[in-house]
Every structure is written in structure tokens, then in C-alpha cells.
Coordinates of C-alpha atoms in Angstrom, one line a residue:
Chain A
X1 CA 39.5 -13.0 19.4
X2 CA 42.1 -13.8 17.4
X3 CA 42.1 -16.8 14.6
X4 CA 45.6 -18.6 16.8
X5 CA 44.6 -21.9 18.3
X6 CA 44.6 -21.8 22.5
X7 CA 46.8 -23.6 24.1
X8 CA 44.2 -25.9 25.3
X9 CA 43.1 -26.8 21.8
X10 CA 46.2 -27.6 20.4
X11 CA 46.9 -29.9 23.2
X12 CA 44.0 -31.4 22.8
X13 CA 44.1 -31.9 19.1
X14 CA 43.1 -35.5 17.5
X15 CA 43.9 -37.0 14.2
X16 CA 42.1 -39.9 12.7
X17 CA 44.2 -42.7 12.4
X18 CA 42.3 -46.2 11.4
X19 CA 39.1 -47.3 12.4
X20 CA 38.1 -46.4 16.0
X21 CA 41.9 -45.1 16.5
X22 CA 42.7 -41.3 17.2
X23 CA 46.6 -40.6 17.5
X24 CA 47.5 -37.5 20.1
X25 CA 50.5 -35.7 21.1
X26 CA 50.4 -35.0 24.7
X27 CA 52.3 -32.3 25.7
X28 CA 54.7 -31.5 28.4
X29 CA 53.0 -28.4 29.9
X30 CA 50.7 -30.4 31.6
X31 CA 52.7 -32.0 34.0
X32 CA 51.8 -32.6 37.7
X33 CA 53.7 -34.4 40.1
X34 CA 55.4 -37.3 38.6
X35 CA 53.1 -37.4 35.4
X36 CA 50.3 -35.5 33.4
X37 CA 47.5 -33.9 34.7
X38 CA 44.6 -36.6 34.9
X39 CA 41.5 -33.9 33.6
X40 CA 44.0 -33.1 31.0
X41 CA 44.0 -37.0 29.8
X42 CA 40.3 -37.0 29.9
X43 CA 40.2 -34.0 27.7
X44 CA 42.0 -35.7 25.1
X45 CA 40.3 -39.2 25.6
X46 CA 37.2 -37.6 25.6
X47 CA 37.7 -35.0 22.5
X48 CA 38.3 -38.4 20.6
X49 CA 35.2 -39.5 21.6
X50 CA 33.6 -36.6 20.5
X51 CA 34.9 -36.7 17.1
X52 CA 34.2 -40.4 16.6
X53 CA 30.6 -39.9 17.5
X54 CA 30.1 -36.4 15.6
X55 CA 26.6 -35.7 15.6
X56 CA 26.3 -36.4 19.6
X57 CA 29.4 -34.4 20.7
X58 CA 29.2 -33.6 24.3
X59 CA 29.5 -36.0 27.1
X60 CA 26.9 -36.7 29.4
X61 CA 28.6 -38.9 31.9
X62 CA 32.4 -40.3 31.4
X63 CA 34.3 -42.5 33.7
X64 CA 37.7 -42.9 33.4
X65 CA 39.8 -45.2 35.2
X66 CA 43.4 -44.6 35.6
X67 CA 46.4 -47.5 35.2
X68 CA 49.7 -45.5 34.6
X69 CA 51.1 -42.2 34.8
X70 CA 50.8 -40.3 31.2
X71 CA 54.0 -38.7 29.9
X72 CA 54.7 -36.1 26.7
X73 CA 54.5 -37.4 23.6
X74 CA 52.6 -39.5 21.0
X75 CA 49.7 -41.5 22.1
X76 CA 46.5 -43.0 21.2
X77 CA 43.1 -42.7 21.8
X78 CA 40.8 -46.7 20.8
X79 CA 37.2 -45.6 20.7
X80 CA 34.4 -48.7 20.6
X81 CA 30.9 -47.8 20.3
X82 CA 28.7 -49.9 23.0
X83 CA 25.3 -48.5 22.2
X84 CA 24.7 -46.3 19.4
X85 CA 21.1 -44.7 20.6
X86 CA 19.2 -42.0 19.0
X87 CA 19.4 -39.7 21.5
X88 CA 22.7 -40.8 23.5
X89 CA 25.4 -43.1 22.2
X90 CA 28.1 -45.0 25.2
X91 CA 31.5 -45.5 24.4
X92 CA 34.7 -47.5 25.4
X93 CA 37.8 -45.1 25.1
X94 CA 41.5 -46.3 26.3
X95 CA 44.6 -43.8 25.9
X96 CA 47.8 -45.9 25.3
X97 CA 50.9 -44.8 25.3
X98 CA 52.8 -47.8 23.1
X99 CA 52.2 -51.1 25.3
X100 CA 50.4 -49.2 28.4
X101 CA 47.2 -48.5 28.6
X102 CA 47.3 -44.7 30.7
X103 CA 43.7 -44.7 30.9
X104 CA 40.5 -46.7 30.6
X105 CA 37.1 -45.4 30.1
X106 CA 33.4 -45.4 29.9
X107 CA 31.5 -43.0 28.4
X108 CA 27.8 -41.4 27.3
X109 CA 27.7 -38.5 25.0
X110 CA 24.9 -36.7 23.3
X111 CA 24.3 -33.2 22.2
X112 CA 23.7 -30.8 25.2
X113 CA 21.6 -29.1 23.0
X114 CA 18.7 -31.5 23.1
X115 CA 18.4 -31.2 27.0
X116 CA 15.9 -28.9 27.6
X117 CA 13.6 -29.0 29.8
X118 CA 13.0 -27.7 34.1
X119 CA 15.5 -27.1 36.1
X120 CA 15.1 -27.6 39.6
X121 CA 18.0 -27.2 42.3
X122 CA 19.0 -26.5 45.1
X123 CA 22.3 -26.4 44.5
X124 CA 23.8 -23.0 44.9
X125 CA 26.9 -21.0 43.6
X126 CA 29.8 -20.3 45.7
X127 CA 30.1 -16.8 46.7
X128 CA 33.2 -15.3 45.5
X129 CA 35.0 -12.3 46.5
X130 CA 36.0 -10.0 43.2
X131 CA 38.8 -11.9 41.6
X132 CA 41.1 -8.4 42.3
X133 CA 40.7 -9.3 45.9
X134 CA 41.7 -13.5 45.6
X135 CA 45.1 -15.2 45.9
X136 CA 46.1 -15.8 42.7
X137 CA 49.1 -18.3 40.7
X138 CA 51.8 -15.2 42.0
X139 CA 50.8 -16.5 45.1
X140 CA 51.2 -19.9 45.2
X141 CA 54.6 -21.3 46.7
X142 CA 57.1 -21.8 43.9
X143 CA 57.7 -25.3 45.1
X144 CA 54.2 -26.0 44.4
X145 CA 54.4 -24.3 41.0
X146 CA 57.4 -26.4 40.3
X147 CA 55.7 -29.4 40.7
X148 CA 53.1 -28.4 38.8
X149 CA 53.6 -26.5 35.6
X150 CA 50.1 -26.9 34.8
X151 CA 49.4 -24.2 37.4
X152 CA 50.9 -22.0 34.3
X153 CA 47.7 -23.0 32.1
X154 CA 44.9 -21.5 33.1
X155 CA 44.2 -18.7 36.0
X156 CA 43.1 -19.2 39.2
X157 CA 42.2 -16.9 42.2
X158 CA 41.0 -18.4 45.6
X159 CA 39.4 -16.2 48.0
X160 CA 42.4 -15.4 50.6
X161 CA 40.1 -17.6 53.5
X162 CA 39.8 -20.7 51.1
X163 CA 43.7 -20.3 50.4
X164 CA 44.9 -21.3 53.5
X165 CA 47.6 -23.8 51.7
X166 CA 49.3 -21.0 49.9
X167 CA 50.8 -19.9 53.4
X168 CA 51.2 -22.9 55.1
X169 CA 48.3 -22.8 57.2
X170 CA 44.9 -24.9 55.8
X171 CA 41.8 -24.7 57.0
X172 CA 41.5 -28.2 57.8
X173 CA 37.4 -28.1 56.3
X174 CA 38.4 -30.2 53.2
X175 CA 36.9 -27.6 51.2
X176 CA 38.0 -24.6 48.4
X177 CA 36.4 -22.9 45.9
X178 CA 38.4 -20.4 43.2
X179 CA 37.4 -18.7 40.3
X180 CA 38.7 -20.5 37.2
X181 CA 39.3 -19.5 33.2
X182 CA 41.6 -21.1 30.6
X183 CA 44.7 -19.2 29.3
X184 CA 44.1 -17.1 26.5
X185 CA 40.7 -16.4 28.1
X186 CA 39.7 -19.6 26.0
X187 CA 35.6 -20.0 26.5
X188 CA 34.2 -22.9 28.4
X189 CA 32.8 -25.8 26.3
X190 CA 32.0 -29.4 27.7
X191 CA 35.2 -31.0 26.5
X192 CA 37.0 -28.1 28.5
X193 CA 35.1 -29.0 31.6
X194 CA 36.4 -32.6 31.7
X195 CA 40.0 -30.8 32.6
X196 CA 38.3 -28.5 34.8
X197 CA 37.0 -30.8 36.4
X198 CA 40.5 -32.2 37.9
X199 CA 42.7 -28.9 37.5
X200 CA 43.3 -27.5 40.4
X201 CA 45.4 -29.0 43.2
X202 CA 43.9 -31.8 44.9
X203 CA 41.9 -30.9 48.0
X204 CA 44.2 -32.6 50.4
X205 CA 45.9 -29.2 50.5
X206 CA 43.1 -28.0 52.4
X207 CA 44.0 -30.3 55.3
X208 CA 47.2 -29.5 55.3
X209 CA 48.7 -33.0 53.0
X210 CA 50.9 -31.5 50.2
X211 CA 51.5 -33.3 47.8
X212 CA 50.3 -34.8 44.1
X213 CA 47.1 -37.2 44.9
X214 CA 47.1 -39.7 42.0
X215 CA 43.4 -40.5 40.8
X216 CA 41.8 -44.1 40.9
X217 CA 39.0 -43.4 39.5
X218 CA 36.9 -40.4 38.3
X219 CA 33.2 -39.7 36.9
X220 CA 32.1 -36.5 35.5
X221 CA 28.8 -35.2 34.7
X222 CA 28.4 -32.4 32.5
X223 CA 25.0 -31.0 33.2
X224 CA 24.9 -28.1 30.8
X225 CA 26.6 -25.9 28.2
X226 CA 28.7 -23.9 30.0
X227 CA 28.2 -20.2 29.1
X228 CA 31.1 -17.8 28.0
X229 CA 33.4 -16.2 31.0
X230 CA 35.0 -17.3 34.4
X231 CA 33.9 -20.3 36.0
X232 CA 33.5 -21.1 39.6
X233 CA 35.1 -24.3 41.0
X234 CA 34.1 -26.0 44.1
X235 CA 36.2 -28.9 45.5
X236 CA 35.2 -31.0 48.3
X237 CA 36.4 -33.9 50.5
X238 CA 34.4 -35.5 53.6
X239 CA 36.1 -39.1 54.0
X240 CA 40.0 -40.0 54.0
X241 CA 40.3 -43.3 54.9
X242 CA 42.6 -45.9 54.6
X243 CA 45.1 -43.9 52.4
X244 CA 42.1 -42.8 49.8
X245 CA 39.6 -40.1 49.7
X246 CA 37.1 -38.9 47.7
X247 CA 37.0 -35.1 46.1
X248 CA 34.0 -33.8 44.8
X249 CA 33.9 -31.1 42.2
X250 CA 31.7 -28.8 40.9
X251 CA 31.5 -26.1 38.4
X252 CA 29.3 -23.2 37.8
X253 CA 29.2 -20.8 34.7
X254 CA 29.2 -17.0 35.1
X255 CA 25.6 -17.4 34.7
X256 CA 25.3 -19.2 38.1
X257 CA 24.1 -22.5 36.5
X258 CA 25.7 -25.6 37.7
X259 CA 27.2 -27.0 34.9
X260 CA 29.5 -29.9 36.4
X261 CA 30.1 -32.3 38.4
X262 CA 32.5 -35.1 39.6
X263 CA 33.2 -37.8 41.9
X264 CA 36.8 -38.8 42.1
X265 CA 38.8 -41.5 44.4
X266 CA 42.3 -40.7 44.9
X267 CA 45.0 -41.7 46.7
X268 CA 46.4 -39.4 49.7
X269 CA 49.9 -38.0 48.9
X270 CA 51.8 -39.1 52.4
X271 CA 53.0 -36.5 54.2
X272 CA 56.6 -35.3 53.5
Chain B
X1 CA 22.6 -68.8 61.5
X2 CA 20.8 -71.6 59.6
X3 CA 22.7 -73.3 57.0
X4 CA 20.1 -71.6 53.9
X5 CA 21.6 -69.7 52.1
X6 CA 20.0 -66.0 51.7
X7 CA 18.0 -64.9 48.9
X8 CA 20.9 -62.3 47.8
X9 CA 23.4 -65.0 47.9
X10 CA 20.9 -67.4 45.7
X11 CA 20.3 -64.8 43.6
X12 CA 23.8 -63.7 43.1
X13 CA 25.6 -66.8 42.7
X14 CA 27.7 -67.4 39.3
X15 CA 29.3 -70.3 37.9
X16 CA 32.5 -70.4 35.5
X17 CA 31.9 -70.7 31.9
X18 CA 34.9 -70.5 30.1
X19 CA 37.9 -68.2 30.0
X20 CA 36.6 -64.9 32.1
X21 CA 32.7 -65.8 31.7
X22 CA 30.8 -66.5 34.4
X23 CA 26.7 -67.8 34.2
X24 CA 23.8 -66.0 36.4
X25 CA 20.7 -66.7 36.4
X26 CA 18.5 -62.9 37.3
X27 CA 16.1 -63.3 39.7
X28 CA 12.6 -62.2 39.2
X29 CA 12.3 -60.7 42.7
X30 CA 14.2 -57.6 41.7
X31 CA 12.1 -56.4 39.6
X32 CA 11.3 -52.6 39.4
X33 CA 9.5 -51.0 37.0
X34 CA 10.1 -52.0 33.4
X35 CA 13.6 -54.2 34.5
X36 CA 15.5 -55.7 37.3
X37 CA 16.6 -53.0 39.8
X38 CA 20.1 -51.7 38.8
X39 CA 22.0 -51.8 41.9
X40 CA 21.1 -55.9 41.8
X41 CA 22.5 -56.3 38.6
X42 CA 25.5 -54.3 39.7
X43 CA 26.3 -56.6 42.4
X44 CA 25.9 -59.9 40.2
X45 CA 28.6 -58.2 38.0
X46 CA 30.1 -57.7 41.2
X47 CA 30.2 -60.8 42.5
X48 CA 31.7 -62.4 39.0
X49 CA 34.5 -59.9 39.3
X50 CA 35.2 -60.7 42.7
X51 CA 35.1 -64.1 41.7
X52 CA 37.4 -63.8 38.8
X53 CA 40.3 -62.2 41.0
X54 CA 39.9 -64.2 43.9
X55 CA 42.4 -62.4 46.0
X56 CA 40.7 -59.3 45.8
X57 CA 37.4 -59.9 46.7
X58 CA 36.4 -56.5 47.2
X59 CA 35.4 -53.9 44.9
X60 CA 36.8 -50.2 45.9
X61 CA 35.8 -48.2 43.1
X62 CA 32.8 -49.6 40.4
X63 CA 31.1 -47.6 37.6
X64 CA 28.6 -48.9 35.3
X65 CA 26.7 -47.8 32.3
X66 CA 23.3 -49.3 31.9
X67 CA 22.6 -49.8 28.0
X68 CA 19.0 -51.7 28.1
X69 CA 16.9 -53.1 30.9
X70 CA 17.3 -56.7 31.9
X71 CA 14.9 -59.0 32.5
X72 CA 14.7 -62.2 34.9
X73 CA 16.6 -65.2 33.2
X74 CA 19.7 -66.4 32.4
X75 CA 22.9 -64.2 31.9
X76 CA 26.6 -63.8 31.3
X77 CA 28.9 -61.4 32.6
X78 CA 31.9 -61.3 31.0
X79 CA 35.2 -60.2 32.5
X80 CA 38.6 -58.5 30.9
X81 CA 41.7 -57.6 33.0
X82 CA 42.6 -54.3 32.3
X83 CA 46.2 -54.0 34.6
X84 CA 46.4 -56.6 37.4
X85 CA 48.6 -55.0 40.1
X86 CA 50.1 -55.9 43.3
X87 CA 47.0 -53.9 45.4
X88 CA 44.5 -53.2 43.6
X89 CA 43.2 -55.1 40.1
X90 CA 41.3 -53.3 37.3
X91 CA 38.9 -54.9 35.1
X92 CA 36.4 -54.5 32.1
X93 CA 32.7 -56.1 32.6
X94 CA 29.7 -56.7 30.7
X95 CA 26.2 -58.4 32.1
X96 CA 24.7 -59.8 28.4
X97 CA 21.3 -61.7 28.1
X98 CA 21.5 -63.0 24.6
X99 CA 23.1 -60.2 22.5
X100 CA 21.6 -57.6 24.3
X101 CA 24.3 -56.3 26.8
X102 CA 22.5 -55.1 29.8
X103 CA 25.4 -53.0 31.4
X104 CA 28.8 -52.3 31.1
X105 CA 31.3 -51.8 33.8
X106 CA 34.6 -51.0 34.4
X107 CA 36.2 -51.4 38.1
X108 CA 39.3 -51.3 40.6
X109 CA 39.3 -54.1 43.4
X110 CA 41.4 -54.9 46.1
X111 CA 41.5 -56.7 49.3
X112 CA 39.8 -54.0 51.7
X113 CA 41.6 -55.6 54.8
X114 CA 44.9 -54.1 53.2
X115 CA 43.8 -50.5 53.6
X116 CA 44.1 -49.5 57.2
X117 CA 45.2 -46.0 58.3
X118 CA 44.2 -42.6 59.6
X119 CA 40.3 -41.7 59.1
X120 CA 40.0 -37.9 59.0
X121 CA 36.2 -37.7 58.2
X122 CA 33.8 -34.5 58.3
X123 CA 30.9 -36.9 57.4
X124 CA 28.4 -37.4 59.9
X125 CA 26.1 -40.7 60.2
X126 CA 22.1 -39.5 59.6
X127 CA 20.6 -39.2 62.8
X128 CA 17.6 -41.6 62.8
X129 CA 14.9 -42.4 65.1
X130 CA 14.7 -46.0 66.2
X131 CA 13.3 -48.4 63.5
X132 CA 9.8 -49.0 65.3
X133 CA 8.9 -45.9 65.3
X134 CA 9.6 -45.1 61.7
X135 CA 7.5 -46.0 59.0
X136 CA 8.4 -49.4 57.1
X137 CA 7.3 -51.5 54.2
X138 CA 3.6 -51.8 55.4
X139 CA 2.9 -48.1 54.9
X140 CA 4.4 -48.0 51.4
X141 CA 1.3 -47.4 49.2
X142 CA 0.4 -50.4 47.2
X143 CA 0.8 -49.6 43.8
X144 CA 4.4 -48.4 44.9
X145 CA 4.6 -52.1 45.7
X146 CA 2.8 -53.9 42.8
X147 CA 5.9 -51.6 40.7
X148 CA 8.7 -52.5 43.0
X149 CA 8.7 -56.9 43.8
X150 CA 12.2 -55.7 44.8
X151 CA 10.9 -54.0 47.6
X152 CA 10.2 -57.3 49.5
X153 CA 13.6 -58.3 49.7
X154 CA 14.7 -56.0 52.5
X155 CA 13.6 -54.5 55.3
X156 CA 13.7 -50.9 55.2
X157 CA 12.7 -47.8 57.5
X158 CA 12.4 -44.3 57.2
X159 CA 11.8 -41.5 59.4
X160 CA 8.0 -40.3 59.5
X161 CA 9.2 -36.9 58.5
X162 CA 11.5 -38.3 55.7
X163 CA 8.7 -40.8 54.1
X164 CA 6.0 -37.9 53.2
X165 CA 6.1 -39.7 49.4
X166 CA 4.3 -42.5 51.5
X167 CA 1.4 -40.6 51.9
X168 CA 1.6 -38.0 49.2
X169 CA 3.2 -35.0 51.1
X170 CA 6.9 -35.1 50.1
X171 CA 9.5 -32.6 51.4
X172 CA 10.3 -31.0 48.3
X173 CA 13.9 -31.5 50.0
X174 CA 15.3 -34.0 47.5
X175 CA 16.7 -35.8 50.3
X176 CA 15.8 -39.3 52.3
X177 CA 17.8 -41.5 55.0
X178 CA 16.3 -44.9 56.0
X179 CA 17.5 -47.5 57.8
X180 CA 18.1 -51.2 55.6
X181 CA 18.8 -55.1 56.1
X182 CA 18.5 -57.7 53.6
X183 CA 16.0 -59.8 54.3
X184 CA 16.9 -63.0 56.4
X185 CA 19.2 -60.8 58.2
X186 CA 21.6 -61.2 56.0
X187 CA 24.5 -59.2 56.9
X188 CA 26.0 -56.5 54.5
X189 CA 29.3 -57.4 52.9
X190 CA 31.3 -55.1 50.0
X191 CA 29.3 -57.1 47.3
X192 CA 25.7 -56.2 48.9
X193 CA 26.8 -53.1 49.1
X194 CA 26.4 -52.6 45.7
X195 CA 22.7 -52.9 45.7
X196 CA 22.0 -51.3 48.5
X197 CA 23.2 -48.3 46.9
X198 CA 21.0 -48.2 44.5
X199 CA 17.9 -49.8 46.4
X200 CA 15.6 -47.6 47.7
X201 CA 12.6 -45.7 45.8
X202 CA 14.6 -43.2 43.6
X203 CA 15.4 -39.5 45.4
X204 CA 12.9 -38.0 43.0
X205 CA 10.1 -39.6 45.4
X206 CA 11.1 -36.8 47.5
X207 CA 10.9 -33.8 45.1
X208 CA 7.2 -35.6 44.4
X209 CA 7.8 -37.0 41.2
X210 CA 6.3 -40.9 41.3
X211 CA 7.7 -43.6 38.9
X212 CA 11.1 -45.5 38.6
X213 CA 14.0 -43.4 37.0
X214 CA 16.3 -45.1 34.5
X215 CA 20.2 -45.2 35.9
X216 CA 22.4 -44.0 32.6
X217 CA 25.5 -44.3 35.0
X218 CA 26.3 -45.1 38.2
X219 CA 29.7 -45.3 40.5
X220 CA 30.1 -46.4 43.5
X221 CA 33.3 -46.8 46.1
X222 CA 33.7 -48.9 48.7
X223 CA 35.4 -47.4 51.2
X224 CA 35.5 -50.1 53.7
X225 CA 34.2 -53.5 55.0
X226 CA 30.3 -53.1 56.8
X227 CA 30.2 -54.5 60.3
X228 CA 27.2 -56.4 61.2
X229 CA 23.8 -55.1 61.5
X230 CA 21.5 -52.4 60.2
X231 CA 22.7 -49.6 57.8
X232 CA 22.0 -46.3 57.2
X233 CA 21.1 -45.2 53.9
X234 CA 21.1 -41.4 52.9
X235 CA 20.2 -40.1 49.0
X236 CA 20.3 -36.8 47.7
X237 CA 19.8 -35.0 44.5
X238 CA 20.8 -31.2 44.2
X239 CA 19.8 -30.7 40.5
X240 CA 17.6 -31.8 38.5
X241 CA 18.1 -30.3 34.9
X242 CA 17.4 -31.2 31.3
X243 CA 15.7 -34.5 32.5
X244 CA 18.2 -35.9 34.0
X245 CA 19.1 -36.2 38.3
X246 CA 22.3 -36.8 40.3
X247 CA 21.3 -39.0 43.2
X248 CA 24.2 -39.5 46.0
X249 CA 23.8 -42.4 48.5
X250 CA 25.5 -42.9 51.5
X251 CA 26.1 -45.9 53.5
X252 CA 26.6 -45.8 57.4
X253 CA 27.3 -49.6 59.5
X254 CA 26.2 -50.9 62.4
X255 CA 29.6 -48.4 64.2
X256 CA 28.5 -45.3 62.7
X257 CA 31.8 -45.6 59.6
X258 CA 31.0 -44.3 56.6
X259 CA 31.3 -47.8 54.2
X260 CA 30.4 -46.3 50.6
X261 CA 29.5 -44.0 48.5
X262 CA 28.2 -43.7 45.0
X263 CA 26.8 -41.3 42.8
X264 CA 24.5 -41.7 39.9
X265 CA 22.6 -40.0 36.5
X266 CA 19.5 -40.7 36.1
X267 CA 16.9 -40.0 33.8
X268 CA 14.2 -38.1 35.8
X269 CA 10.6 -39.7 35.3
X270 CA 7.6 -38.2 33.4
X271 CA 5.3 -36.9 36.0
X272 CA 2.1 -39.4 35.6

């Protein structure tokens, strides 16, 4: 470890600026499509929260609600306590950009740390080749990389049967799981999850729609601390429907404990 | 048809009170537990949204943080537009009983006629017996009852091999499908939607785990208008961690479509 700042930190860094009022500078690198990265905007939306509420730092459950397309530069995050609790405290959080709002949200934090307790599941890790033997960001069309210089962030390696979009021919399942870790092998923490969370290109690729799926709406649940090392990521969709679909996510530590999970409606990219 | 009107739509009704406020009065019938069932107060919050934007009636995406537990009387739910848009409208909600705000809510609606297209779905409706040979309301164990008034305001059925909390042999699963109607036949709509997601006996019956379970946070999409008839109703929880449960619901129409979805954290109960 060295004492320089990840990437991921920086870009993520808040500054108190009047009461409730965080001011941001988002940056460039996280561009997707025609805008920033939508778990990237959470990140920063909900590392304000984090530092307005200090003793109950991690979020629980966050819902974030998205009105406009985020670009680089300054912005800020209004934090409004609803509840302050002993235990859990729930927030209101809007990112502005000058006059536009980018992103609206509702949020409960606490401190992961106080969640103890059974655990009983039966959810179950994806099984993962060795990352040597995956499809990694060399892979990945330039096109695609083009349009999405946040691909350049953190690595990524799909097993070569989940990474069917990479070579133009999907599995049409809706489904893709890849190993996942920050750039500068940055550890996992809760805020970190909320860009994991919505990192990796939308699971329309998997049905063979390319293209950047803008997010209505998205809720994340983070179940746990994650523990040091590469994550597993798990994206899902069952239902595209009238031009929107859901994608589920889900992400596991490299102990194998769910840590988590999300719910997001998006809309579908139309074909080229 | 008779001309009554049904107990959901009594019970739901609001009237304007000034600038974005809307009056409710919460019905006792709903009650479960310690407070009035969750998915009921969602869809009076529902219902003064739909209300307030008039030409989009229907929610599409709804997420709501539940802050203290409501009791039957009289209410306001308060209503902020956050970006009105050509489509799709997004607002800011709160249900209050005096000071005490009950839930807060933020939400996208739309008119759900507008969204025709392509459905490219992997989801499957649950595969149920027919209703008279399931097990109903009359073989739901009295004290389940005397806890749950709400559970006499719809009809609901589940598979004999699905209801094993019924008799004190749950699966262990985590999992249960029923069929559901409002009483009076009332036919599901976008707005009744909203409680039927959050209706039934919470998923944790299933793991054997008696006694309501507090919602922190719930979202639900809509994903398109219910024909007539009975639904289908699936919940699932995969992990149950730290004392808290994810609980997924599914809702199938009369044509076997897939009309919504929502996903909840919920606080799981203390074992009696």
C-alpha cells in the first residue's frame, strides 16, 4: 500500500460546504454513454451521506432516482435527515449540478458493524473460472471502450461463456457474471459497493441490445462489509417490456458472502 | 358491478388540502401487527400521487422508507414535484399523522398505456393448482388472524405444499406463491398493486420464523396494467443476515404477464 489516494477516492471526495450541503467535483473518467456513470453518482451522493451522519456510516438501503445526465465538474450533494434513530438514521440526498437536480435520493445508513447476528441463505456464489482464463477490458471491442471510459477504472474478467457480447454473439439468457476489483487494487468498502453495484455494462448486452441503458430508478442493499480482494458480480434481467427492464445485481466478497444487492429499472438502449 | 364502492377504494380515497396535500383517513382493517400493513399505506400514498399528476396515473417505479408505524386515523400525504417530464413525472412523498411522518417516498409515474413494445421475458408465471383445492383464509391459524385484521380483506390461496406455516411444517425454502383478489372482486389496477405486493404473511413464514417483520424499505415497479381477475403472487427471500431479509414479490394477471415487481428490507422477527 502506498499513502497516494485511489482513483476512486479522490473522485469521490466531499467537502463541507454549509449546513446539509457537500460540494463535489465529478470527474470526467467516469463517463458512459452520453453522461456519468449512474453507481458512480451514487458513490458520491452517498459518501456525503456518510459524512453528514458520521457515527452511522454505511448504507443499509439507498434509492436513488435519476432526472438528468451528470457531467464533469462541480456539483453538490443537499443531505436532510428524515429520522435520526439510534440504531439507523434515513436520509434525503439530491446531487445538483447548478439549477438541475442529477439525482434524487432516499436513504438508510447505519454502521455495518452492529449487524451481527445468523446468517441464513441460500443464495450462492457464482462459480468463476480463474481470472487468467476470463475475457478481460483488452477484450472488449474498442467501440464499446470508447463509449465507456469508465471500463478503464476498475478490472473486469467475464468467464469467455458469459462474454458472449465481446464477439458479437450473446447468449441471449439475460445473465453475466465477472470477477470485479477497483484500479489500484483499491479494497472493497460499502460506499465502493454502491458503484459496483451499477459498473459494468448494462445486461442488455447479454441479449444482444448494445448500447448505454439509462437508469430510472435504482435500490441497493448492502448486506455486509465486504471483505478485502476481488469481488464477484452477478447481473440479471428476466422482464423487458415496454422499452424498460429490470437488472438485478449482486455482489459477493472473496470470502463467498453475499454482500450486495440491487434492483434497478432502466430504459432499453434501441437497437442501432 | 354494483354501484358500492370497494373497501380498497373507501379506504384509499384522498381529498385535496391545499397546495400538493391531500387528506386520508387509515383504515383500521389493515392492521398487522403493531401498525397498518405497509403495502396499504403505500398505495394511499399512491393514490395521492396519482391524483396529484392526473395525466399519469400510474406509478412505474415507487420506493418508500417506512420511519414509524401508522396507526388507523386521519393522515396527510404530502406531494413535491421533483422533474415533471413529457413521459414520465417524478415526485417526493410523505404519509404524516400529526408530526410523526409514517413513510417517505420518492417515485416515477407515467401513463402505462404509453409503453407498448417488444416483451422478451425469461420469467415464468408460478404454476398453481386451482384455488379450491388449495388452502385459503379458513385454514390460517387463528392467532395468525387475531395479528393480521388485514388478512380479511382479500381472498387469498396457496398451494397445500407451499402453506406448511399453516400448520407448523414450513419448507425451509424461503419461498411461497398464492393466488389473491381483493375482496368484493375488486379488480387489480396499478394503485392495488401496490399493496398487493406487500400483502401476504411475510416470506419468513416460510423459513419458520412467526411474527410480522418491519419493512425499512421497499420498491416496487409497475411494469404494466393487470387484466382482470385473480393474480399470482410469488415472494422469496435468499438471505437472511444480520437481522435483516430481502423479500421479492412477483405479480402474474389473469393472462399469465408479469405486472410488477418489488423488492424489500425487512427487519427479520425475533423468534417467539
Amino acid at each position: 500500500m502506498t499513502t497516494q489516494q485511489a482513483e476512486f477516492d479522490v473522485d469521490t471526495t466531499v467537502t463541507p460546504a454549509g449546513e446539509g450541503r457537500y460540494a463535489a467535483q465529478l470527474a470526467p473518467g467516469w463517463k458512459v454513454g452520453g453522461g456519468l456513470n449512474g453507481g458512480y453518482q451514487l458513490a458520491v451522493v452517498g459518501t456525503a451521506i456518510s459524512t453528514h451522519l458520521a457515527d452511522k456510516p454505511d448504507p443499509v438501503a439507498i434509492s436513488a432516482y435519476y432526472l438528468s445526465a451528470a457531467e464533469a465538474g462541480p456539483a453538490t450533494v443537499d443531505v436532510e435527515v428524515k429520522r435520526a434513530g439510534g440504531r439507523m438514521s434515513t436520509v434525503a440526498a439530491e446531487l445538483k449540478q447548478g439549477e438541475a437536480t442529477r439525482l434524487t435520493v432516499l436513504a438508510t445508513y447505519s454502521d455495518l458493524d452492529r449487524f451481527e447476528g445468523d446468517v441464513r441463505t441460500t443464495a450462492t456464489e457464482p462459480d468463476l473460472p480463474p481470472r487468467e482464463e476470463c475475457v478481460g477490458r483488452a477484450d472488449v471491442p474498442s467501440y464499446v471502450l470508447e463509449m465507456a471510459p469508465l471500463m478503464s477504472r476498475f478490472d473486469m474478467r467475464f468467464p469467455r461463456d458469459q462474454a458472449g457480447w465481446t464477439t458479437g454473439q450473446p447468449s441471449g439468457r439475460g445473465r453475466f457474471q465477472a470477477w470485479f476489483r477497483l484500479e489500484g487494487e483499491r479494497e472493497p468498502d460499502p460506499l465502493s459497493l454502491l458503484l459496483v453495484l451499477d459498473a459494468l455494462p448494462p445486461v442488455t448486452f447479454d441479449l444482444g441490445v448494445m448500447g448505454w441503458a439509462p437508469t430510472l430508478e435504482l435500490s441497493a442493499h448492502v448486506r455486509a462489509k465486504p471483505a478485502p480482494g476481488w469481488l464477484k458480480v452477478q447481473h440479471r434481467t428476466r422482464n423487458l417490456a415496454g422499452g424498460m427492464f429490470e437488472e438485478d445485481c449482486e455482489v459477493w466478497d472473496s470470502t463467498g458472502r453475499l454482500v450486495a444487492q440491487s434492483r434497478q429499472l432502466a430504459l432499453a438502449p434501441r437497437p442501432a
